Coordinates of C-alpha atoms in Angstrom, one line a residue:
M9 CA 78.1 100.1 60.4
A10 CA 78.3 96.8 62.1
A11 CA 81.7 94.9 62.0
Y12 CA 81.8 91.9 59.6
K13 CA 81.4 88.5 61.3
P14 CA 83.6 85.7 59.8
V15 CA 81.9 82.6 58.5
V16 CA 81.3 80.0 61.2
V17 CA 82.7 76.6 60.1
Q18 CA 80.9 73.7 61.7
A19 CA 83.2 71.7 63.8
C20 CA 82.7 67.9 63.8
P21 CA 84.4 65.6 66.3
K22 CA 87.3 63.5 64.9
L23 CA 87.7 60.0 66.2
G24 CA 91.4 59.8 65.6
E25 CA 93.6 57.0 66.8
K26 CA 94.0 56.1 70.4
I27 CA 97.3 57.3 71.8
T28 CA 99.1 54.4 73.7
Q29 CA 102.6 53.8 75.0
D30 CA 103.3 51.8 71.8
T31 CA 102.2 54.7 69.7
L32 CA 104.6 57.1 71.5
Y33 CA 107.3 54.6 71.5
W34 CA 107.2 53.8 67.8
R35 CA 106.6 57.4 66.8
G36 CA 109.9 58.3 68.5
Y37 CA 111.9 58.0 65.3
K38 CA 113.4 60.8 63.3
T39 CA 112.5 61.6 59.7
P40 CA 113.8 58.7 57.6
V41 CA 117.0 58.8 55.5
Q42 CA 116.6 57.3 52.0
I43 CA 119.5 55.4 50.4
K44 CA 119.5 54.2 46.9
E45 CA 120.8 50.7 46.2
F46 CA 121.5 49.1 42.8
G47 CA 118.6 46.7 43.0
A48 CA 115.8 45.3 45.1
V49 CA 117.0 44.9 48.7
N50 CA 116.5 41.2 49.5
K51 CA 118.1 41.1 53.0
I52 CA 119.1 43.4 55.8
D53 CA 121.1 42.0 58.8
F54 CA 122.5 43.8 61.8
S55 CA 125.7 42.9 63.4
P56 CA 125.0 41.4 66.8
V57 CA 128.0 43.4 68.4
P58 CA 128.7 47.1 68.8
P59 CA 128.8 49.4 66.8
Y60 CA 125.9 47.5 65.2
N61 CA 126.7 48.0 61.5
Y62 CA 124.2 46.4 59.1
A63 CA 124.7 44.4 55.9
V64 CA 122.5 45.1 52.9
T65 CA 122.2 42.6 50.1
A66 CA 121.1 44.1 46.7
S67 CA 121.9 43.2 43.2
S68 CA 125.5 41.7 43.0
R69 CA 126.8 43.6 46.0
I70 CA 126.8 43.5 49.9
H71 CA 127.1 46.9 51.4
I72 CA 128.1 47.3 55.1
Y73 CA 126.7 50.6 56.5
G74 CA 127.6 52.2 59.9
R75 CA 124.6 53.1 62.0
Y76 CA 124.5 56.7 61.1
S77 CA 126.4 56.6 57.7
Q78 CA 124.6 57.3 54.4
E79 CA 127.5 55.8 52.4
P80 CA 128.7 52.2 52.6
I81 CA 131.8 51.8 54.8
K82 CA 132.7 48.4 53.1
T83 CA 131.5 46.6 50.0
F84 CA 131.8 43.0 49.0
S85 CA 131.3 42.6 45.2
R86 CA 132.9 39.2 44.4
F87 CA 129.7 37.9 42.7
R88 CA 129.2 37.2 39.1
D89 CA 125.4 37.5 39.5
A90 CA 123.0 38.4 42.2
A91 CA 123.9 37.9 45.8
Y92 CA 121.3 36.8 48.4
G93 CA 120.8 36.7 52.2
A94 CA 124.0 38.0 53.6
T95 CA 124.0 37.1 57.3
Y96 CA 126.4 37.9 60.3
R97 CA 127.7 35.3 62.7
D98 CA 126.9 35.8 66.4
D99 CA 130.4 37.3 67.0
G100 CA 130.0 39.8 64.1
R101 CA 133.3 38.7 62.6
L102 CA 132.1 36.6 59.6
L103 CA 129.5 37.1 56.9
V104 CA 128.0 34.4 54.8
A105 CA 125.9 35.0 51.4
G106 CA 124.2 32.9 48.9
S107 CA 124.2 33.7 45.2
E108 CA 122.5 33.2 41.8
D109 CA 125.2 30.6 40.6
G110 CA 124.5 28.4 43.6
N111 CA 127.8 28.9 45.4
I112 CA 128.0 30.0 49.0
R113 CA 130.7 32.6 50.0
L114 CA 132.1 33.2 53.5
F115 CA 133.7 36.6 54.1
D116 CA 135.8 38.1 56.9
I117 CA 134.6 41.5 57.9
S118 CA 138.0 42.9 57.9
G119 CA 138.9 41.6 54.5
R120 CA 137.5 41.7 51.0
A121 CA 138.1 38.3 49.3
P122 CA 136.0 35.2 50.3
L123 CA 137.5 33.0 53.0
R124 CA 135.6 29.9 51.9
Q125 CA 133.5 29.0 49.0
F126 CA 131.0 26.2 49.3
E127 CA 129.8 24.3 46.1
G128 CA 127.0 21.8 46.1
H129 CA 123.8 23.5 45.2
T130 CA 122.8 23.3 41.5
K131 CA 120.5 26.4 41.6
P132 CA 120.4 29.8 43.2
V133 CA 120.8 29.9 47.0
H134 CA 118.6 32.4 48.8
L135 CA 118.9 31.1 52.3
V136 CA 122.2 31.0 54.4
G137 CA 122.9 31.2 58.1
F138 CA 125.2 30.1 60.9
L139 CA 124.3 27.5 63.5
S140 CA 124.8 28.7 67.1
D141 CA 128.1 26.7 67.5
K142 CA 129.6 29.1 64.9
Y143 CA 131.4 26.4 63.0
R144 CA 128.7 25.2 60.7
I145 CA 126.6 26.9 58.0
F146 CA 123.1 25.8 56.8
S147 CA 121.6 26.8 53.5
G148 CA 118.6 26.3 51.3
G149 CA 118.3 26.6 47.5
D150 CA 116.0 26.6 44.5
D151 CA 117.2 22.9 43.9
Y152 CA 114.6 22.1 46.7
S153 CA 117.5 21.0 49.1
A154 CA 118.6 22.2 52.5
N155 CA 122.3 21.6 53.2
L156 CA 124.6 21.7 56.2
W157 CA 128.3 22.7 55.8
D158 CA 131.5 22.6 57.8
I159 CA 133.4 25.9 57.9
P160 CA 136.9 24.7 58.7
S161 CA 137.0 22.0 55.9
A162 CA 134.6 23.8 53.5
T163 CA 132.8 20.5 52.9
E164 CA 129.2 19.4 52.9
I165 CA 128.1 17.6 56.1
I166 CA 124.6 16.5 55.0
S167 CA 122.0 17.3 52.4
Y168 CA 118.2 17.1 53.0
S169 CA 116.0 16.9 49.9
E170 CA 112.5 16.8 51.5
H171 CA 111.0 20.0 50.2
A172 CA 109.1 19.9 47.0
D173 CA 109.7 23.6 45.9
Y174 CA 112.1 26.4 46.4
V175 CA 113.6 26.9 49.9
R176 CA 113.7 30.6 50.4
C177 CA 113.9 31.2 54.2
G178 CA 115.1 29.8 57.4
C179 CA 116.6 30.3 60.8
A180 CA 118.7 28.5 63.5
S181 CA 118.1 27.8 67.2
K182 CA 120.1 29.9 69.6
L183 CA 119.8 27.2 72.3
N184 CA 120.5 24.1 70.4
A185 CA 123.4 24.1 68.0
D186 CA 122.0 21.2 66.0
V187 CA 118.6 22.6 65.2
F188 CA 117.7 24.8 62.2
I189 CA 114.4 25.5 60.4
T190 CA 113.6 26.0 56.7
G191 CA 110.6 27.4 54.9
S192 CA 109.6 26.6 51.4
Y193 CA 107.3 27.5 48.5
D194 CA 105.8 24.0 48.9
H195 CA 103.8 25.6 51.8
T196 CA 105.7 23.7 54.5
V197 CA 108.1 24.7 57.4
K198 CA 110.5 21.9 58.4
L199 CA 112.6 21.6 61.5
F200 CA 115.9 19.7 61.1
D201 CA 118.3 18.2 63.6
A202 CA 121.8 17.8 62.4
R203 CA 122.1 14.5 64.3
T204 CA 119.3 13.0 62.3
K205 CA 119.1 12.1 58.5
S206 CA 115.6 13.5 58.1
S207 CA 113.4 16.4 59.4
V208 CA 112.0 15.9 62.9
M209 CA 109.0 18.1 62.3
T210 CA 106.8 19.3 59.4
I211 CA 104.4 22.3 59.8
E212 CA 101.8 23.1 57.1
H213 CA 101.6 26.8 56.6
G214 CA 99.1 26.8 53.8
H215 CA 100.9 29.3 51.5
P216 CA 104.3 29.7 50.0
V217 CA 106.5 30.5 53.0
E218 CA 108.4 33.8 52.7
S219 CA 110.0 34.1 56.1
V220 CA 110.3 32.2 59.4
L221 CA 111.4 33.3 62.8
L222 CA 112.2 31.4 66.1
F223 CA 111.6 33.2 69.4
P224 CA 114.8 33.4 71.7
S225 CA 113.2 30.8 74.1
G226 CA 113.0 28.4 71.1
G227 CA 109.4 27.3 72.0
L228 CA 107.6 29.5 69.5
L229 CA 107.9 29.6 65.8
V230 CA 106.4 32.3 63.5
S231 CA 106.0 31.7 59.8
A232 CA 104.9 34.2 57.1
G233 CA 103.4 33.5 53.7
G234 CA 100.6 34.8 51.7
R235 CA 98.7 37.3 53.7
Y236 CA 99.1 35.3 56.9
V237 CA 101.4 35.4 59.8
K238 CA 101.0 32.2 61.9
V239 CA 102.5 31.4 65.4
W240 CA 103.2 27.7 66.2
D241 CA 104.1 26.0 69.5
V242 CA 107.2 23.9 68.7
L243 CA 107.1 22.1 72.1
K244 CA 103.5 20.8 71.4
G245 CA 104.6 19.3 68.0
G246 CA 103.9 22.3 65.9
Q247 CA 100.4 23.2 67.3
L248 CA 98.9 26.5 65.7
L249 CA 98.4 29.1 68.4
V250 CA 97.3 32.0 66.4
S251 CA 96.8 33.2 62.7
L252 CA 97.1 36.8 61.9
K253 CA 95.6 38.3 58.7
N254 CA 96.3 42.0 59.0
H255 CA 98.1 42.6 55.6
H256 CA 96.4 43.0 52.3
K257 CA 99.2 41.5 50.2
T258 CA 102.0 38.8 50.6
V259 CA 104.0 39.1 53.8
T260 CA 107.7 39.0 52.9
C261 CA 109.7 39.5 56.2
L262 CA 109.6 39.2 60.0
C263 CA 111.7 40.4 62.9
L264 CA 111.5 40.8 66.7
N265 CA 112.4 43.8 68.7
S266 CA 115.2 43.6 71.3
S267 CA 113.0 42.6 74.2
G268 CA 111.1 40.0 72.1
Q269 CA 107.7 41.5 73.2
R270 CA 107.0 43.0 69.8
L271 CA 106.8 41.2 66.4
L272 CA 107.3 43.2 63.2
S273 CA 106.1 42.0 59.7
G274 CA 106.7 43.7 56.3
S275 CA 104.6 43.2 53.3
L276 CA 104.1 44.0 49.6
D277 CA 101.1 46.2 50.7
R278 CA 103.7 48.8 51.8
H279 CA 103.1 48.4 55.5
V280 CA 105.0 47.3 58.6
K281 CA 102.8 46.0 61.3
I282 CA 103.9 45.8 64.9
Y283 CA 102.2 43.1 67.1
S284 CA 102.2 42.5 70.8
T285 CA 103.6 39.0 71.5
T286 CA 101.2 38.5 74.3
S287 CA 97.8 39.5 72.8
Y288 CA 99.0 39.3 69.0
K289 CA 97.1 42.5 68.3
V290 CA 98.5 45.3 66.1
V291 CA 99.8 48.0 68.4
H292 CA 101.3 50.3 65.7
S293 CA 102.0 50.3 61.9
F294 CA 104.4 52.1 59.5
N295 CA 103.5 53.1 55.9
Y296 CA 106.1 53.2 53.2
A297 CA 106.3 54.4 49.6
T298 CA 106.6 51.0 47.8
S299 CA 106.4 47.2 48.5
I300 CA 108.6 45.9 51.3
L301 CA 111.1 43.0 50.8
S302 CA 113.2 43.1 53.9
L303 CA 113.2 44.5 57.4
A304 CA 115.6 44.7 60.2
L305 CA 115.7 46.3 63.8
S306 CA 119.0 47.1 65.6
P307 CA 119.7 45.2 68.8
E308 CA 118.8 48.2 70.9
D309 CA 115.8 49.3 68.8
E310 CA 117.8 52.4 67.9
T311 CA 117.5 51.9 64.2
I312 CA 114.8 50.4 62.0
V313 CA 115.9 49.7 58.4
V314 CA 113.5 48.6 55.6
G315 CA 114.4 47.5 52.1
M316 CA 112.0 47.9 49.1
T317 CA 111.4 46.6 45.7
N318 CA 112.6 49.8 44.0
G319 CA 116.1 49.6 45.6
V320 CA 115.4 52.2 48.2
L321 CA 116.7 51.6 51.7
N322 CA 114.6 53.6 54.4
V323 CA 116.6 54.2 57.6
K324 CA 114.9 55.5 60.8
H325 CA 116.9 56.5 63.8
R326 CA 115.4 57.0 67.3
K327 CA 115.2 60.5 68.7
P328 CA 117.6 61.0 71.7
E329 CA 115.7 61.3 75.0
E330 CA 118.3 63.6 76.6
G331 CA 117.5 66.3 74.0
N332 CA 113.8 66.1 74.9
E333 CA 114.5 66.7 78.6
K334 CA 116.8 69.7 77.9
S335 CA 114.2 71.3 75.7
Q336 CA 111.6 70.7 78.4
K337 CA 113.8 72.4 81.0
K338 CA 114.4 75.4 78.8
R339 CA 110.6 75.8 78.1
Q340 CA 109.6 75.9 81.7
P341 CA 110.8 79.4 82.7
A342 CA 109.3 80.8 79.4
Y343 CA 105.9 79.2 80.2
R344 CA 106.0 80.7 83.8
T345 CA 106.8 84.0 82.4
Y346 CA 104.0 83.7 79.8
V347 CA 101.3 83.0 82.4
K348 CA 102.6 85.5 84.9
G349 CA 99.9 88.0 86.0
R350 CA 97.1 86.2 84.2
T351 CA 95.2 85.6 87.4
Y352 CA 95.6 89.2 88.6
M353 CA 92.3 90.8 89.4
P354 CA 92.2 94.6 88.8
K355 CA 91.3 96.7 91.9
Q356 CA 88.9 99.5 92.0
E357 CA 91.5 102.3 91.7
D358 CA 93.4 100.5 88.8
F359 CA 93.0 102.1 85.3
C360 CA 92.7 99.2 82.8
V361 CA 94.0 99.6 79.3
S362 CA 92.5 97.1 76.7
K363 CA 94.6 96.2 73.8
P364 CA 92.4 95.9 70.6
V365 CA 92.6 92.4 69.2
K366 CA 93.5 92.3 65.5
R367 CA 91.4 89.9 63.6
V368 CA 92.9 88.1 60.6
L369 CA 90.3 87.2 58.0
R370 CA 90.6 84.3 55.5
K371 CA 90.6 85.0 51.8
Y372 CA 87.0 83.9 51.5
D373 CA 86.0 86.0 54.4
K374 CA 87.7 89.1 52.8
L375 CA 85.7 88.5 49.6
L376 CA 82.4 87.9 51.4
R377 CA 82.9 91.1 53.3
S378 CA 83.3 92.9 50.0
F379 CA 80.2 91.1 48.5
Q380 CA 82.2 89.2 45.9
S381 CA 80.1 86.0 46.0
S382 CA 81.4 84.2 43.0
K383 CA 85.1 84.8 43.9
A384 CA 84.4 83.7 47.5
L385 CA 83.1 80.4 46.2
D386 CA 86.0 80.1 43.9
A387 CA 88.4 80.5 46.9
V388 CA 86.9 77.5 48.6
L389 CA 86.8 75.4 45.6
E390 CA 90.6 75.1 45.5
P391 CA 91.7 71.4 45.7
P392 CA 93.5 71.6 49.2
I393 CA 90.5 73.1 50.8
M394 CA 88.0 70.8 49.1
V395 CA 90.0 67.6 49.9
H396 CA 91.3 68.4 53.5
T397 CA 88.7 70.8 54.9
P398 CA 85.4 70.2 52.9
E399 CA 83.5 71.8 55.9
V400 CA 85.0 75.2 55.0
T401 CA 83.5 74.9 51.4
V402 CA 80.1 73.8 52.7
A403 CA 80.1 76.6 55.3
V404 CA 80.7 79.3 52.6
M405 CA 77.9 77.7 50.4
Q406 CA 75.6 77.8 53.3
E407 CA 76.5 81.5 54.0
L408 CA 75.9 82.4 50.4
H409 CA 72.5 80.7 50.5
R410 CA 71.7 82.6 53.6
R411 CA 72.4 85.8 51.9
G412 CA 70.4 84.7 48.8
T413 CA 73.4 85.0 46.4
L414 CA 74.2 81.3 46.0
R415 CA 72.4 81.0 42.6
S416 CA 74.3 83.9 41.1
A417 CA 77.6 82.6 42.5
L418 CA 76.9 79.1 40.9
A419 CA 75.9 80.7 37.5
G420 CA 78.1 81.8 34.6
R421 CA 80.8 79.1 35.0
D422 CA 82.8 77.3 32.3
E423 CA 83.1 73.5 31.8
K424 CA 86.2 73.1 34.1
Q425 CA 84.5 75.0 37.0
V426 CA 81.2 73.2 36.6
N427 CA 83.2 69.9 36.6
L428 CA 84.9 70.8 39.8
L429 CA 81.6 71.8 41.6
L430 CA 79.9 68.5 40.5
T431 CA 82.8 66.4 41.5
F432 CA 82.7 68.0 45.0
V433 CA 78.9 67.7 45.4
A434 CA 78.8 64.1 44.1
R435 CA 81.5 62.9 46.6
R436 CA 80.2 64.8 49.7
V437 CA 76.4 64.8 49.3
I438 CA 76.1 61.4 51.0
E439 CA 77.8 62.6 54.2
P440 CA 75.0 63.5 56.7
R441 CA 76.8 66.6 58.0
F442 CA 76.8 68.1 54.5
T443 CA 73.6 66.6 52.9
P444 CA 71.1 69.5 53.8
V445 CA 73.3 72.1 52.2
L446 CA 74.6 70.1 49.2
V447 CA 71.1 68.9 48.2
T448 CA 70.1 72.5 47.7
V449 CA 73.4 73.2 45.8
A450 CA 72.7 70.2 43.6
D451 CA 69.2 71.4 42.8
M452 CA 70.5 74.9 41.8
I453 CA 73.2 73.4 39.6
T454 CA 70.7 71.2 37.9
D455 CA 68.3 74.1 37.2
I456 CA 71.1 76.5 36.1
Y457 CA 72.9 74.1 33.7
Q458 CA 70.1 71.9 32.5
P459 CA 69.9 73.8 29.0
V460 CA 73.6 72.8 28.3
V461 CA 73.3 69.2 29.1
G462 CA 74.5 67.2 26.2
Q463 CA 77.0 69.8 25.1
S464 CA 80.0 68.6 27.3
A465 CA 80.8 64.9 27.8
I466 CA 82.8 65.8 31.0
V467 CA 79.8 67.6 32.6
D468 CA 77.4 65.0 31.6
K469 CA 79.6 62.3 33.1
Q470 CA 79.6 64.2 36.4
F471 CA 75.8 64.6 36.4
L472 CA 75.5 60.8 35.9
K473 CA 77.9 60.2 38.9
L474 CA 75.8 62.6 41.0
R475 CA 72.6 60.7 40.1
E476 CA 74.2 57.4 40.8
A477 CA 75.5 58.6 44.2
I478 CA 72.1 60.0 45.2
G479 CA 70.3 56.8 43.8
K480 CA 72.6 54.5 46.0
E481 CA 72.0 56.6 49.1
I482 CA 68.2 56.5 48.6
D483 CA 68.5 52.7 48.3
Y484 CA 70.5 52.5 51.5
Q485 CA 67.9 54.7 53.3
E486 CA 65.1 52.5 52.2
E487 CA 66.9 49.3 53.3
L488 CA 67.6 51.0 56.7
L489 CA 63.9 52.0 57.0
E490 CA 62.9 48.3 56.3
V491 CA 65.4 47.1 59.0
L492 CA 64.0 49.8 61.4
G493 CA 60.4 48.5 60.7
M494 CA 61.4 44.9 61.5
M495 CA 63.1 46.0 64.7
D496 CA 60.0 48.0 65.7
T497 CA 57.8 44.9 65.1
L498 CA 60.1 42.7 67.2
F499 CA 60.2 45.3 70.0
A500 CA 56.4 45.6 69.9
T501 CA 56.1 41.8 70.1
F502 CA 58.4 41.5 73.1
T503 CA 56.4 44.3 74.8
K504 CA 53.1 42.6 74.2
K505 CA 54.4 39.3 75.6
R506 CA 55.7 41.1 78.7
D507 CA 52.4 42.8 79.3
T508 CA 50.5 39.5 78.8
Y509 CA 52.9 37.8 81.4
L510 CA 52.3 40.5 83.9
E511 CA 48.5 40.4 83.6
E512 CA 48.6 36.6 83.9
N513 CA 50.7 37.0 87.1
K514 CA 48.3 39.6 88.5
S515 CA 45.2 37.4 87.8
N516 CA 46.8 34.4 89.4
D517 CA 47.7 36.4 92.5
L518 CA 44.2 37.8 92.8
T519 CA 42.7 34.3 92.4
E520 CA 44.9 33.0 95.2
I521 CA 43.9 35.8 97.5
I522 CA 40.1 35.3 96.9
E523 CA 40.5 31.4 97.5
T524 CA 42.4 32.2 100.8
D525 CA 39.6 34.5 102.0
M526 CA 36.9 32.0 101.1
N527 CA 38.8 29.2 103.0
G528 CA 39.3 31.5 105.9

C-alpha cells in the first residue's frame, strides 16, 4: 500500500512591507505597558533633564512617572476641576498647568502646593508654556485670548485678543526668548513677539488647529488640524512647504524625535505616523487600540508614551542593544555545532545509516487519510483557518473534488454550516487564485440546497450575497474587456501609422535612387 501524500497547499507570494532602517529602528521597542488614568489624557510632557520623568495630565490630576515606573512617583491634585497641558520648564524644576476654572498654577517639582497662581482668563485654559528665558509664561484660553505672565511678580504682562475662537495649542521659540506661537479653532496660527502689541505673523491652516510645533532651528513651523499636517517656512513669511494628508481622522498631537529628523503625528484614527523631515514621506506607523489625544517621545528616543481618549497610557521602552549582542555571541557556537559535518561526503567504505523522518500530519490530512471527507471539510472551515489561511480550505476542497467526494462532503449540513460555507465562498470567490475551485463549490452548493431555498432567512441572505458578489465581478470583467478592446484598437492604429510611414520612406528612397540613375 502506497504511503499517504499530504494535501499540497498552493503557495502564493506575499508582497509584505519593505524592511528599511526606519522599520528596524521603530520596531525596536518592547511590548507596551498599559497604565490606566482617571480620564482622557490631554497632555504628556517629558522632563528635559535626566532621569527624564514625564508629566501626565488627565482629569483633575497631574501624575509624574519615572521612566520605568508603572505607578506615579508624585501627584499634583490641587485642582477643583479638570487640569490641562502640564508643561516642564527647560531646567526641569518647575511645572505649569492650566485648568477648567481659568486659573494657571505653577508648581515646584520638589513640592506639592502651587508656588504661583495666575488669574486673568475668564474661561478654561488649555495652553500653557514657558518662554526660553525661564521667567515668563504664555497661555491661551477658551476666552479667545493669548496672555503673557511674569513669574516673579505673578502678574499679567500683556494680553492678545486676536483669535476669534478657542486657543488650544502653542509653543515657544528656543532661540528667541520673546517669540511664541498659538494655534486656534479659528483655523489660524499666530506668531507673537512680546516686544510688540500685536501678532507679527498669521498663517491660515484651513481647519481648527489642534497642535503646533516649531523646529529647533526656528525656521520651520508644523501645524496640525483636521486630517492635515502642514509645514510652513517662517523665514519666508509663513510660506507653505508641504501639506500631508496621511490620517483618516483629526490629527491631535505632534512631536519631534531627539535628532529632529523624524516628525511624529497622532490622530483620532488610532495611528501614529512617523515622517522623514527631509522627504516628508511616512517611514513607519504605529497602531493603537483607541483614539489618540497626546503623544511624547523621551529626549533620547528611549521611551514613547501615547495618551488615549479612554484614559489609557501606552508606554513603550526601547530594547537594550547590549542584550542583543550578548544573545548573538551565545548563539554562534551553537550554530557552528549544528552545521558541523553537514558538508561531509561519505567514502566508499563508509556504512551510512539513514534516520527515518517522522512526518507529522495536520488534522485534515489525518481525516483525508481515513476517507472522512465531511469531517476533513469541517476541520478547514474553522474560523482561524478560513480567515488567516484560506488557501488551506481551498486546497482541501480541491483534493475532495479530485477524489470525487466533494458533493457528498457538502451535502447533509445544517443551517449554521451552510451559512459558514456560503460566507466563505461569497467572500473568496472573486480572488483569482481561488476562483476555479470555488465556482465549482458554489455550483454544487446551489444544486444540493436549491430545494430548501426559502426555508431559512439566514441561508437566503447568503445566497443573495453570493449572487451579488459574482454579479459585480462579471461587471468588472466586462468593463476590463471593453478597456482591453479600446487598447487593442489604439495599438492597431499606431502599428498601421508606423507601417504607412515606413512604406512612404521606402518609396521616397526608391524614387531618389531612380532619379539619380537617370541623371547619371
